Every structure is written in C-alpha cells, then in structure tokens.
Amino acid sequence: MAKSPTLHPLDLAAAVALQADPIDSYWRSLSYFNTYRLLVAALLFLGAVMFDGVVSFGSRNSALFLSASITYLIVGVASLIACRARQPRLDFQLSVQISADVAIIVTMMFASGGITSGLGLLLLASLAAAGLISRGRLALFHAALASLAVLFEHTYEVWFLEGRSSLYIQAGLLSVGYFATAWLAYNLAKYAVASEELAEQRGVDLANMAQVNQLVIQDMHDGVLVVDEHGVIRQFNVQAERLLGSVANLRGARMLGEYSPVLAECLQRWREKPESKPQPMRAILSQAPISARFIPVGKSRYQGAVIFMEDLSRVQRQAQQLKLAALGRLTANIAHEIRNPLSAINHATELLQEEPGASPTQARLLCIIHDNVQRLERMVQEVLKLNWRDRAHRENFLVGDYLRTFVEQFCQIEKIADTIFKLELETGLVVNFDRSHLNQVMWNLCRNALRYCRRHDASIRLITHDAPRDAVKLHVIDDGPGIDQALRHQLFEPFFTTAASGTGLGLSIAREVCEANGATLDYVPSDIGAHFMISCEGA
C-alpha cells in the first residue's frame, strides 16, 4: 500500500506543554496556607477579646497577647495580598511568613504562661506547610528557628520570671517535634518532586507513542480510517480496504463520501447527534455486518475523526466459541452434582406414585415433580452432548434413504401420522456426516417444527438438493407462525427459548454438531412458518 499522508490526531507534546505551570501550584498552595494563617489569627483574636479570663490566652499578660493577635491578623492580611500579587518571590515570602509566625506565636505563648499554654503546637502546622510548599527547601532551617525561639522563651522565663527549669524537657520535646515535622515534610516534598519529574517524562513518552500509533494501526484487526474536517481520507489500513474496497481507486481527493456514502452519512449523523446509533453497514466484498465507531480528533467532532470498523461476524464467532467453551467446562460438574440427585428424586417420586390411596392433590403434585425432574434430566443430557460434538465419526451415506427411515421412526415415537411430513428429495445425494449427529440435529429441528406446525398433511416439509462445490442442502420447513424477526438473531444462543418447558440448548447444540461435521445450520427468513437449512459436504 502506498504511504498515505499522516494526520496527527493529537500533538501530545503540545498538550503536555499546555498543562498548568508548576509555579502556579506553588502560589496556590501558599494562598491556601495564608488563608489558614488568617483564620488562626482571627480565632486567637476572638479568644482574647470574647473569652478574657475564661481561657488561658493572655493569662500572664493579656495586653501583650491582644497586641500580638492583632499583629498576627495584620500580617495575615498583608501576606494574603502579597501572595495574590506574587510579589516578592515565593521563597522570600514564605521565609518571612514563617519567621513572623515563629515570632508572634512564641510571643503569644510567653503572654499565656509559657510552654504549658500549648500554643507552640500551632507552629507544627506552619512548619509542615512551609516544607511542602518549598518542596523541602529551608524546612530544617525553619524548624531550627522555631526550636531556638521556644528554648529562648523558656530560658527567659527561668532566668527572669522564676520559671520552672523542669519544663526544659517539654520544650525539648516540642523542638524535636518541630524537626520531625520538618523532616517528614522534606521527604514528602522530595516524593512530590520525583512525581512531577516522572509526569514530565511520561509526557515525552506519550508524545513518542503518538508517532508509534501511526504504525500500529496498520496491523490492527479492525479497519481504521482517519478523516479530516473536510471528510478527506488521510490515513487507512489494509483491513479497511478489505472491508470497503481499495482507496487507491479513488480519483482526485480521497473523499469519504465517494469511498463509502453510508459511512459518510454515519459520520455526519454522529457529528450532529453523537448519541444516535450508527446505520447498519455491510462489507463490500464479504457482505459481513460492520460496526463503526467514531473517535474525535481534538476537542471538536468537526475537526476530524478516527473511524474504527469492526467485522461483527468475527466477533460473534469468538463470543459463541467462548460461551460454548465455558459450557463444556461445566459438564463434568453438572454430571456429578445434578444427575445423581435427579435420579434419586425421580425414583422416590415413582415410589410415591405407586402408593395406594393417594389423594388427587398429592397425585397432581407428584406429577409436577416428575415432569420437572424429566425436564432437568433432558437439560443435563443436552449439556453433556456439548462434549460429544468433537467425537464425530463421519461416513458417506444416501441422505434420501436416511430421511425416509428417520421420518418413519419419528412418527412412530411421536405417535403421529406420517402424512404430516412431505419429502421432496433428490435421488442419489450422498452426504459426509456422522449419522448419529445428523439424527440428533434432525430430531431437534423436527420436534420444534411439530410443536408449532398446524399438524395438517404436509405441514412439515423435508427438502434436499445439491449445491455448488459438492455441497448438499437439507431444508426443514413448517407451516407454523414462524419466528419473530426481533428474535431471529438470538435463535442459536445458548439458553434462549420461547417455550416454558424448553431448555434453550437445542438449536445451539445442533449448530455446534453441524460445525463439527463441516456443515452449517442457518435460519432462512420466510413469510410462512420457520425454515432451517443444513449445508453439508457431499461425497
């Protein structure tokens, strides 16, 4: 495939550059810290004014405490204004504010009786915030400043105010707390810086990956088309050409509307109403159903789009295989955990039914138990048959002779007249199939047909004819009400049934058995009745 022009869906390097400047986050953190400081100052001021004599604030010198709290309020307002103006620089503001906190809070502590007032604990929050905002810079310096101030205040009390020297231990422990807080903030800041550097590196990696993505889409299983805002195809992969045809055949500008009008209509509808469901599409070559997804390029849906086209037939096959594989793993447990108890229940029910003198109510209840046990037994048998599908012993035989024998046996067992069946068989057709497997499939199809047909003469038709590539077609058609169109896509799903007594496994197992014999089982839409077709290999 010729190299097509590259459309960069998103310049990730530019997106990383447009992220918020890390300096903005520093100033924002400092603003939050100043708000906290202003709130603390206001609370201390209110405590000094409204609760004078009630709390220990200013117990030694209330005038000094009130002056310090007013000063703290003024400093808090000034700090908040300077932070909003971002002048002077952040480190200088932070150091001045922490120094002011140390001086003012230690003064309040002195005015409230010293170390026992507990006001020194307020510096722990200031030191932690300073360490985080400065990313660890000067954290230990601020802790040392606070420790010296506390020790100096207590020394002044001991020398000049007859303070207790035994409280040096409490002052020392508080100083240790300052250093521990600063050390913790330093380590947290170090991890934050490392995370920022990692984020920047990841941004570079993402920018590089954007280029790699251009190569990756060429090997994707889904079809990929990249179109710009004008609907011009800028990039595509091989799978897209397999689904919709060659892009190289387009003349002039590679317009999406010319390449696939249905896909262009879906794109326009998605741009106008992104919540609307895309119009069903089919592949040009294989006629397989396609699901289209649209991813916008940039912020607006009109700037361009990446279109992913998924072959739904492949997805449906994979989902069906997964479902049946899961059922197969359950069969062993089902056989041991359900079959044996069912046999015991069935045997006990039969014994109770043989008891003389049972009332009509008891007889009816026992009949209900027996019928449901039989239904569960059939379900277990059908599930166990999932494991038998790989044990096909295929042989060549005349399908006409087989069907005549099958109809005779079916009518005898079901106790119906053979005139219900009408055979339209080509002579000499030989199929390659496991006879017991075909018998299982035909019993399932004919029982369903008998359940829903009118039971008139020729209500069920069995038709055989040859097909290209040495294939043989076998049709089972009834004259019943048919299958609702909304339910047809669920016909072959395990456990899907419309009958109250059905297990929902018959058609699913029948299709699996056919595939194990190299055949297919499909539903053919019909105006009257249900129509199933088996396409098997001839011989």
Coordinates of C-alpha atoms in Angstrom, one line a residue:
M1 CA 0.0 0.0 0.0
A2 CA 1.3 3.4 -0.9
K3 CA 2.3 5.6 2.0
S4 CA -0.6 8.0 2.8
P5 CA -0.3 11.4 4.3
T6 CA -0.2 11.4 8.1
L7 CA -2.7 13.2 10.2
H8 CA -1.6 13.6 13.7
P9 CA -4.7 13.0 15.9
L10 CA -3.2 14.9 18.8
D11 CA 0.1 16.6 19.4
L12 CA 0.7 15.2 22.9
A13 CA 3.9 17.1 23.4
A14 CA 2.0 20.3 23.0
A15 CA -0.7 19.0 25.3
V16 CA 1.9 18.4 28.0
A17 CA 3.3 21.9 27.5
L18 CA -0.2 23.4 27.9
Q19 CA -0.6 21.8 31.3
A20 CA -0.6 24.1 34.3
D21 CA 2.7 25.7 35.2
P22 CA 4.1 24.0 38.3
I23 CA 4.8 27.5 39.7
D24 CA 1.1 28.2 39.7
S25 CA 0.5 25.3 42.0
Y26 CA 3.2 26.7 44.4
W27 CA 1.4 30.0 44.6
R28 CA -2.0 28.4 45.0
S29 CA -0.6 26.3 47.9
L30 CA 0.8 29.4 49.5
S31 CA -2.6 31.2 49.2
Y32 CA -4.3 28.3 51.0
F33 CA -1.6 28.5 53.7
N34 CA -2.2 32.2 54.2
T35 CA -5.9 31.7 54.4
Y36 CA -5.3 29.2 57.2
R37 CA -3.0 31.6 59.0
L38 CA -5.6 34.4 58.7
L39 CA -8.2 32.1 60.2
V40 CA -6.0 31.1 63.1
A41 CA -5.2 34.7 63.8
A42 CA -8.9 35.6 63.8
L43 CA -9.7 32.8 66.2
L44 CA -6.9 33.8 68.6
F45 CA -8.1 37.4 68.5
L46 CA -11.7 36.4 69.2
G47 CA -10.5 34.2 72.0
A48 CA -8.6 37.1 73.6
V49 CA -11.5 39.6 73.3
M50 CA -14.5 37.4 74.0
F51 CA -13.2 34.9 76.5
D52 CA -10.8 37.0 78.5
G53 CA -10.4 35.4 81.9
V54 CA -12.1 32.2 80.8
V55 CA -9.4 30.6 78.7
S56 CA -5.6 30.7 79.4
F57 CA -4.9 33.0 76.4
G58 CA -3.0 36.0 77.8
S59 CA -3.0 34.7 81.4
R60 CA 0.3 36.3 82.1
N61 CA -0.1 39.5 80.0
S62 CA -3.4 39.9 78.3
A63 CA -2.4 43.2 76.7
L64 CA 0.6 41.7 75.1
F65 CA -1.4 38.7 73.8
L66 CA -4.1 41.1 72.4
S67 CA -1.4 43.1 70.6
A68 CA 0.2 40.0 69.2
S69 CA -3.1 38.7 67.9
I70 CA -3.8 42.0 66.2
T71 CA -0.3 42.0 64.7
Y72 CA -0.9 38.4 63.5
L73 CA -4.2 39.5 61.8
I74 CA -2.4 42.4 60.1
V75 CA 0.5 40.2 59.0
G76 CA -2.0 37.5 57.7
V77 CA -3.9 40.1 55.6
A78 CA -0.7 41.5 54.2
S79 CA 0.6 38.1 53.4
L80 CA -2.5 37.2 51.5
I81 CA -2.4 40.4 49.5
A82 CA 1.3 39.8 48.7
C83 CA 0.6 36.2 47.7
R84 CA -2.2 37.3 45.3
A85 CA 0.2 39.9 43.8
R86 CA 3.0 37.3 43.6
Q87 CA 5.5 39.9 44.7
P88 CA 8.1 39.5 46.1
R89 CA 9.2 36.0 45.0
L90 CA 7.7 32.9 46.6
D91 CA 10.7 31.7 48.7
F92 CA 11.2 35.1 50.2
Q93 CA 7.5 35.5 51.1
L94 CA 7.4 32.0 52.7
S95 CA 10.5 32.6 54.8
V96 CA 9.2 36.0 56.0
Q97 CA 5.8 34.5 56.9
I98 CA 7.3 31.5 58.8
S99 CA 9.6 33.9 60.7
A100 CA 6.6 36.1 61.5
D101 CA 4.7 33.0 62.7
V102 CA 7.5 32.0 65.0
A103 CA 7.9 35.4 66.5
I104 CA 4.2 36.1 67.0
I105 CA 3.2 32.7 68.3
V106 CA 6.2 32.5 70.7
T107 CA 5.2 35.9 71.9
M108 CA 1.6 34.7 72.5
M109 CA 3.0 31.7 74.2
F110 CA 5.0 33.9 76.6
A111 CA 2.0 36.1 77.3
S112 CA -0.1 32.9 78.0
G113 CA 2.2 31.4 80.6
G114 CA 4.9 29.8 78.5
I115 CA 5.4 26.3 77.3
T116 CA 2.4 25.0 79.2
S117 CA 0.0 27.1 77.2
G118 CA 0.2 24.6 74.3
L119 CA 0.3 27.4 71.7
G120 CA 3.7 26.2 70.5
L121 CA 1.8 23.3 68.8
L122 CA 0.5 25.8 66.2
L123 CA 3.9 26.0 64.7
L124 CA 3.8 22.4 63.7
A125 CA 1.2 23.1 61.0
S126 CA 3.2 26.1 59.8
L127 CA 6.4 24.1 59.5
A128 CA 4.7 21.3 57.7
A129 CA 3.1 23.7 55.2
A130 CA 6.3 25.5 54.6
G131 CA 8.2 22.3 54.0
L132 CA 5.6 21.1 51.4
I133 CA 5.3 24.4 49.6
S134 CA 9.0 25.0 49.3
R135 CA 9.5 21.3 48.3
G136 CA 11.7 20.7 51.2
R137 CA 14.0 23.7 50.8
L138 CA 14.7 25.5 54.1
A139 CA 12.5 23.1 56.0
L140 CA 15.1 22.3 58.6
F141 CA 16.1 25.9 58.9
H142 CA 12.6 26.9 59.8
A143 CA 12.5 24.1 62.4
A144 CA 15.7 25.3 63.9
L145 CA 14.4 28.8 64.0
A146 CA 11.2 27.7 65.8
S147 CA 13.2 25.5 68.3
L148 CA 15.6 28.3 69.2
A149 CA 12.7 30.7 69.7
V150 CA 10.9 28.3 72.1
L151 CA 14.1 27.5 74.0
F152 CA 15.0 31.2 74.2
E153 CA 11.5 32.0 75.5
H154 CA 11.7 29.3 78.2
T155 CA 15.2 30.3 79.2
Y156 CA 14.0 33.9 79.6
E157 CA 11.2 32.6 82.0
V158 CA 13.7 30.6 84.0
W159 CA 16.2 33.4 84.4
F160 CA 13.9 36.4 84.9
L161 CA 10.5 35.2 85.9
E162 CA 11.2 32.3 88.1
G163 CA 10.1 29.7 85.6
R164 CA 10.5 26.0 86.2
S165 CA 13.6 24.5 84.7
S166 CA 11.9 21.1 84.7
L167 CA 9.9 22.3 81.8
Y168 CA 13.0 22.2 79.6
I169 CA 12.1 18.6 78.8
Q170 CA 8.7 19.7 77.4
A171 CA 10.4 22.5 75.4
G172 CA 12.9 20.0 74.1
L173 CA 10.3 17.5 73.1
L174 CA 8.4 20.3 71.3
S175 CA 11.6 21.2 69.4
V176 CA 12.1 17.5 68.5
G177 CA 8.5 17.6 67.1
Y178 CA 9.4 20.6 65.0
F179 CA 12.4 18.8 63.5
A180 CA 10.4 15.6 63.0
T181 CA 7.6 17.6 61.2
A182 CA 10.2 19.4 59.0
W183 CA 11.9 16.1 58.2
L184 CA 8.6 14.5 57.2
A185 CA 7.6 17.5 55.1
Y186 CA 11.0 17.3 53.4
N187 CA 10.6 13.7 52.4
L188 CA 7.0 14.2 51.2
A189 CA 8.2 17.1 49.2
K190 CA 11.0 15.0 47.7
Y191 CA 8.5 12.4 46.6
A192 CA 6.3 15.1 45.1
V193 CA 9.2 16.5 43.1
A194 CA 10.0 13.0 41.9
S195 CA 6.4 12.5 40.8
E196 CA 6.5 15.8 38.9
E197 CA 9.6 14.7 37.1
L198 CA 8.1 11.4 36.3
A199 CA 5.0 13.1 34.9
E200 CA 7.1 15.2 32.6
Q201 CA 8.9 12.2 31.4
R202 CA 5.6 10.4 30.8
G203 CA 4.5 13.4 28.7
V204 CA 7.6 13.0 26.5
D205 CA 6.9 9.2 26.3
L206 CA 3.3 9.9 25.2
A207 CA 4.5 12.2 22.5
N208 CA 6.7 9.5 21.2
M209 CA 3.9 7.0 21.4
A210 CA 1.8 9.2 19.2
Q211 CA 4.2 8.5 16.4
V212 CA 4.3 4.8 17.1
N213 CA 0.5 4.7 16.9
Q214 CA 0.7 5.6 13.2
L215 CA 2.5 2.3 12.6
V216 CA 0.3 0.3 15.0
I217 CA -2.9 0.9 13.2
Q218 CA -1.5 -0.8 10.1
D219 CA -1.5 -4.1 12.0
M220 CA -4.9 -3.8 13.7
H221 CA -7.6 -6.4 13.0
D222 CA -10.2 -3.7 12.8
G223 CA -10.5 -1.4 9.8
V224 CA -9.2 2.1 10.5
L225 CA -9.9 5.3 8.6
V226 CA -8.6 8.8 9.6
V227 CA -10.5 11.7 8.0
D228 CA -10.1 15.4 8.4
E229 CA -12.7 18.1 8.9
H230 CA -13.5 18.1 5.2
G231 CA -14.1 14.4 5.0
V232 CA -10.8 13.7 3.2
I233 CA -9.3 10.3 4.0
R234 CA -5.9 11.0 5.4
Q235 CA -4.9 7.5 6.6
F236 CA -6.2 3.9 6.4
N237 CA -5.1 0.4 6.9
V238 CA -5.3 -2.8 4.9
Q239 CA -8.3 -4.2 6.9
A240 CA -10.3 -1.1 5.9
E241 CA -9.7 -1.8 2.3
R242 CA -10.7 -5.4 2.7
L243 CA -14.0 -4.3 4.1
L244 CA -14.8 -1.4 1.9
G245 CA -12.6 -1.7 -1.1
S246 CA -9.4 -0.1 -2.3
V247 CA -8.8 3.5 -1.5
A248 CA -6.3 3.8 -4.4
N249 CA -9.2 3.5 -6.9
L250 CA -10.5 7.0 -5.8
R251 CA -9.7 9.8 -8.2
G252 CA -8.5 13.2 -7.0
A253 CA -9.1 13.9 -3.3
R254 CA -9.9 10.8 -1.3
M255 CA -13.3 11.9 -0.1
L256 CA -15.1 9.6 2.3
G257 CA -18.5 10.4 0.7
E258 CA -17.2 8.9 -2.6
Y259 CA -15.5 6.0 -0.9
S260 CA -18.4 4.9 1.3
P261 CA -21.6 7.0 1.2
V262 CA -23.1 5.0 4.0
L263 CA -20.1 5.6 6.3
A264 CA -20.0 9.3 5.4
E265 CA -23.7 9.6 6.3
C266 CA -23.0 7.8 9.7
L267 CA -20.1 10.2 10.3
Q268 CA -22.3 13.3 9.7
R269 CA -25.1 11.9 11.9
W270 CA -22.5 11.2 14.7
R271 CA -21.3 14.8 14.4
E272 CA -24.8 16.2 14.7
K273 CA -26.1 13.7 17.3
P274 CA -23.3 11.7 18.9
E275 CA -25.7 9.7 21.0
S276 CA -27.5 8.3 17.9
K277 CA -26.9 4.7 16.8
P278 CA -24.9 4.3 13.5
Q279 CA -26.7 2.9 10.5
P280 CA -26.1 -0.8 9.9
M281 CA -23.4 -1.5 7.3
R282 CA -22.1 -4.4 5.3
A283 CA -18.7 -5.1 3.9
I284 CA -18.5 -4.6 0.1
L285 CA -16.7 -7.9 -0.6
S286 CA -17.8 -10.3 2.1
Q287 CA -21.2 -8.7 3.0
A288 CA -20.3 -9.2 6.6
P289 CA -22.0 -6.9 9.1
I290 CA -19.8 -4.0 10.2
S291 CA -20.0 -1.8 13.3
A292 CA -18.5 1.7 13.0
R293 CA -17.1 3.7 16.0
F294 CA -16.1 7.3 15.7
I295 CA -13.4 9.0 17.8
P296 CA -13.0 12.8 17.5
V297 CA -9.6 14.3 16.7
G298 CA -9.2 17.2 19.0
K299 CA -11.9 18.8 21.2
S300 CA -14.5 19.3 18.5
R301 CA -16.1 16.5 16.5
Y302 CA -15.9 18.6 13.4
Q303 CA -12.0 18.8 13.4
G304 CA -11.7 15.2 12.1
A305 CA -12.3 11.7 13.3
V306 CA -10.8 8.3 13.6
I307 CA -13.2 5.6 12.3
F308 CA -12.9 2.1 13.6
M309 CA -14.8 -0.6 11.6
E310 CA -15.2 -4.0 13.3
D311 CA -16.3 -7.1 11.5
L312 CA -19.2 -8.3 13.7
S313 CA -19.2 -11.8 12.2
R314 CA -15.8 -12.4 13.6
V315 CA -16.8 -11.0 17.0
Q316 CA -19.9 -13.1 17.0
R317 CA -18.0 -16.3 16.2
Q318 CA -15.5 -15.6 19.0
A319 CA -18.3 -14.9 21.5
Q320 CA -20.0 -18.1 20.6
Q321 CA -16.9 -20.1 21.0
L322 CA -16.2 -18.6 24.4
K323 CA -19.8 -19.4 25.5
L324 CA -19.6 -23.0 24.4
A325 CA -16.1 -23.5 25.9
A326 CA -17.4 -22.3 29.2
L327 CA -20.4 -24.7 29.0
G328 CA -18.1 -27.5 28.2
R329 CA -16.1 -26.9 31.4
L330 CA -19.3 -27.2 33.4
T331 CA -20.4 -30.5 32.0
A332 CA -18.3 -32.7 34.3
N333 CA -19.6 -30.9 37.4
I334 CA -23.2 -31.0 36.2
A335 CA -23.0 -34.8 35.6
H336 CA -21.9 -35.5 39.1
E337 CA -23.7 -32.7 41.0
I338 CA -27.1 -32.8 39.3
R339 CA -27.6 -36.1 37.6
N340 CA -27.3 -38.4 40.7
P341 CA -29.7 -36.3 42.9
L342 CA -32.1 -36.1 40.0
S343 CA -32.2 -39.9 39.7
A344 CA -32.8 -40.2 43.4
I345 CA -35.7 -37.7 43.3
N346 CA -37.2 -39.4 40.2
H347 CA -37.0 -42.8 41.9
A348 CA -38.6 -41.5 45.1
T349 CA -41.4 -39.9 43.1
E350 CA -42.2 -43.1 41.3
L351 CA -42.4 -45.0 44.6
L352 CA -44.8 -42.4 46.0
Q353 CA -46.9 -42.6 42.9
E354 CA -47.3 -46.4 43.4
E355 CA -48.6 -45.9 46.9
P356 CA -52.3 -46.7 47.1
G357 CA -54.8 -44.2 48.5
A358 CA -53.1 -41.0 47.3
S359 CA -55.4 -38.0 47.0
P360 CA -55.9 -36.2 43.7
T361 CA -53.9 -33.2 45.1
Q362 CA -51.0 -35.5 46.0
A363 CA -51.1 -37.2 42.6
R364 CA -51.1 -33.8 40.9
L365 CA -48.1 -32.6 42.9
L366 CA -46.2 -35.8 42.3
C367 CA -46.9 -35.5 38.6
I368 CA -45.5 -31.9 38.7
I369 CA -42.3 -33.2 40.4
H370 CA -41.9 -36.0 37.9
D371 CA -42.3 -33.7 34.9
N372 CA -39.8 -31.2 36.2
V373 CA -37.3 -33.9 37.0
Q374 CA -37.6 -35.1 33.4
R375 CA -37.1 -31.6 32.1
L376 CA -33.9 -31.2 34.2
E377 CA -32.7 -34.6 33.0
R378 CA -33.2 -33.5 29.4
M379 CA -31.2 -30.3 30.1
V380 CA -28.4 -32.3 31.6
Q381 CA -28.4 -34.6 28.7
E382 CA -28.2 -31.7 26.2
V383 CA -25.4 -30.0 28.1
L384 CA -23.4 -33.2 28.1
K385 CA -23.9 -33.5 24.4
L386 CA -21.7 -30.4 24.0
N387 CA -18.7 -32.6 24.8
W388 CA -19.7 -35.1 22.1
R389 CA -19.6 -32.7 19.2
D390 CA -15.8 -33.3 18.7
R391 CA -16.2 -37.1 18.5
A392 CA -17.7 -37.1 15.0
H393 CA -17.3 -40.3 13.1
R394 CA -18.2 -39.1 9.6
E395 CA -19.3 -41.5 6.9
N396 CA -20.8 -41.3 3.5
F397 CA -24.5 -42.3 3.1
L398 CA -27.5 -41.5 1.0
V399 CA -29.4 -38.7 2.6
G400 CA -32.7 -39.7 1.0
D401 CA -32.7 -43.2 2.4
Y402 CA -31.7 -41.8 5.8
L403 CA -34.6 -39.3 5.8
R404 CA -37.2 -41.9 4.9
T405 CA -36.1 -44.1 7.8
F406 CA -35.9 -41.1 10.1
V407 CA -39.5 -39.9 9.3
E408 CA -40.8 -43.5 9.9
Q409 CA -39.1 -43.7 13.3
F410 CA -40.1 -40.1 14.3
C411 CA -43.7 -40.7 13.5
Q412 CA -43.8 -44.0 15.5
I413 CA -42.2 -42.4 18.6
E414 CA -44.2 -39.2 18.5
K415 CA -47.4 -41.2 17.6
I416 CA -48.4 -39.0 14.6
A417 CA -49.4 -39.8 11.1
D418 CA -46.7 -39.8 8.5
T419 CA -48.8 -37.7 6.2
I420 CA -47.7 -34.7 8.3
F421 CA -44.3 -34.9 6.5
K422 CA -43.8 -34.2 2.9
L423 CA -40.5 -35.4 1.4
E424 CA -39.0 -33.6 -1.6
L425 CA -35.8 -35.5 -2.1
E426 CA -33.4 -35.5 -5.0
T427 CA -32.2 -39.0 -5.7
G428 CA -28.6 -40.1 -5.4
L429 CA -27.4 -37.4 -3.0
V430 CA -24.7 -38.6 -0.7
V431 CA -23.5 -36.6 2.4
N432 CA -20.5 -36.9 4.6
F433 CA -21.8 -36.7 8.1
D434 CA -21.8 -38.6 11.4
R435 CA -25.1 -40.5 11.2
S436 CA -25.9 -40.2 14.9
H437 CA -25.1 -36.5 14.9
L438 CA -27.4 -35.8 12.0
N439 CA -30.0 -37.8 13.8
Q440 CA -29.6 -35.6 16.8
V441 CA -30.0 -32.4 14.7
M442 CA -33.0 -33.7 12.8
W443 CA -34.8 -34.7 16.0
N444 CA -34.3 -31.2 17.4
L445 CA -35.5 -29.5 14.2
C446 CA -38.5 -31.8 13.6
R447 CA -39.6 -31.7 17.2
N448 CA -39.6 -27.9 17.1
A449 CA -41.5 -28.0 13.8
L450 CA -44.1 -30.5 15.2
R451 CA -44.6 -28.3 18.2
Y452 CA -45.5 -25.2 16.2
C453 CA -47.0 -26.5 12.9
R454 CA -50.7 -26.9 12.2
R455 CA -50.4 -30.7 12.1
H456 CA -52.1 -30.9 8.7
D457 CA -51.0 -33.0 5.8
A458 CA -47.6 -31.8 4.5
S459 CA -47.2 -29.4 7.5
I460 CA -43.6 -30.3 7.7
R461 CA -41.5 -30.4 4.5
L462 CA -38.1 -32.0 4.2
I463 CA -36.3 -30.9 1.0
T464 CA -32.9 -31.9 -0.3
H465 CA -31.0 -30.7 -3.3
D466 CA -27.4 -30.4 -4.4
A467 CA -25.4 -27.1 -4.3
P468 CA -22.2 -25.7 -5.8
R469 CA -18.9 -27.1 -4.6
D470 CA -20.2 -30.6 -4.0
A471 CA -22.5 -29.4 -1.2
V472 CA -25.9 -30.8 -0.2
K473 CA -28.7 -28.6 1.2
L474 CA -31.2 -30.0 3.6
H475 CA -34.3 -27.9 4.4
V476 CA -36.7 -28.3 7.3
I477 CA -39.8 -26.1 6.8
D478 CA -43.1 -26.0 8.8
D479 CA -46.3 -24.1 8.3
G480 CA -46.4 -22.6 11.8
P481 CA -46.4 -19.0 12.9
G482 CA -42.7 -18.6 12.2
I483 CA -40.2 -16.8 14.3
D484 CA -40.5 -13.1 15.2
Q485 CA -37.9 -11.0 13.4
A486 CA -36.7 -9.4 16.6
L487 CA -35.8 -12.8 18.0
R488 CA -34.1 -14.3 15.0
H489 CA -30.6 -13.1 15.9
Q490 CA -30.9 -14.9 19.3
L491 CA -32.0 -18.3 17.9
F492 CA -28.7 -20.1 18.2
E493 CA -27.7 -18.5 21.5
P494 CA -27.4 -21.0 24.5
F495 CA -30.4 -21.0 26.9
F496 CA -32.6 -18.9 24.6
T497 CA -36.1 -20.3 24.4
T498 CA -39.6 -19.2 23.9
A499 CA -41.2 -22.3 25.3
A500 CA -41.9 -22.6 29.0
S501 CA -40.7 -26.2 29.2
G502 CA -37.7 -25.7 26.8
T503 CA -34.1 -25.8 27.8
G504 CA -32.8 -23.3 25.2
L505 CA -29.9 -25.5 24.2
G506 CA -31.3 -27.5 21.3
L507 CA -30.5 -25.2 18.4
S508 CA -27.2 -24.1 19.9
I509 CA -26.1 -27.7 20.2
A510 CA -27.5 -28.5 16.8
R511 CA -25.4 -25.8 15.2
E512 CA -22.3 -26.9 17.1
V513 CA -22.8 -30.5 16.0
C514 CA -23.2 -29.4 12.3
E515 CA -20.0 -27.4 12.5
A516 CA -18.1 -30.4 14.0
N517 CA -19.1 -32.3 10.8
G518 CA -18.0 -29.5 8.5
A519 CA -21.6 -28.3 7.9
T520 CA -23.6 -25.2 8.8
L521 CA -27.1 -24.7 10.3
D522 CA -28.9 -21.4 9.4
Y523 CA -32.3 -19.9 9.7
V524 CA -33.8 -18.8 6.4
P525 CA -36.2 -15.9 6.6
S526 CA -39.6 -16.9 5.4
D527 CA -43.1 -15.4 5.1
I528 CA -44.8 -18.5 6.3
G529 CA -43.6 -20.8 9.1
A530 CA -40.0 -21.5 10.1
H531 CA -37.3 -22.5 7.7
F532 CA -34.0 -24.1 8.7
M533 CA -31.3 -25.1 6.3
I534 CA -28.4 -27.5 6.8
S535 CA -25.5 -27.1 4.3
C536 CA -23.3 -30.2 4.5
E537 CA -20.5 -31.7 2.5
G538 CA -21.3 -34.1 -0.3
A539 CA -19.3 -37.1 -1.4

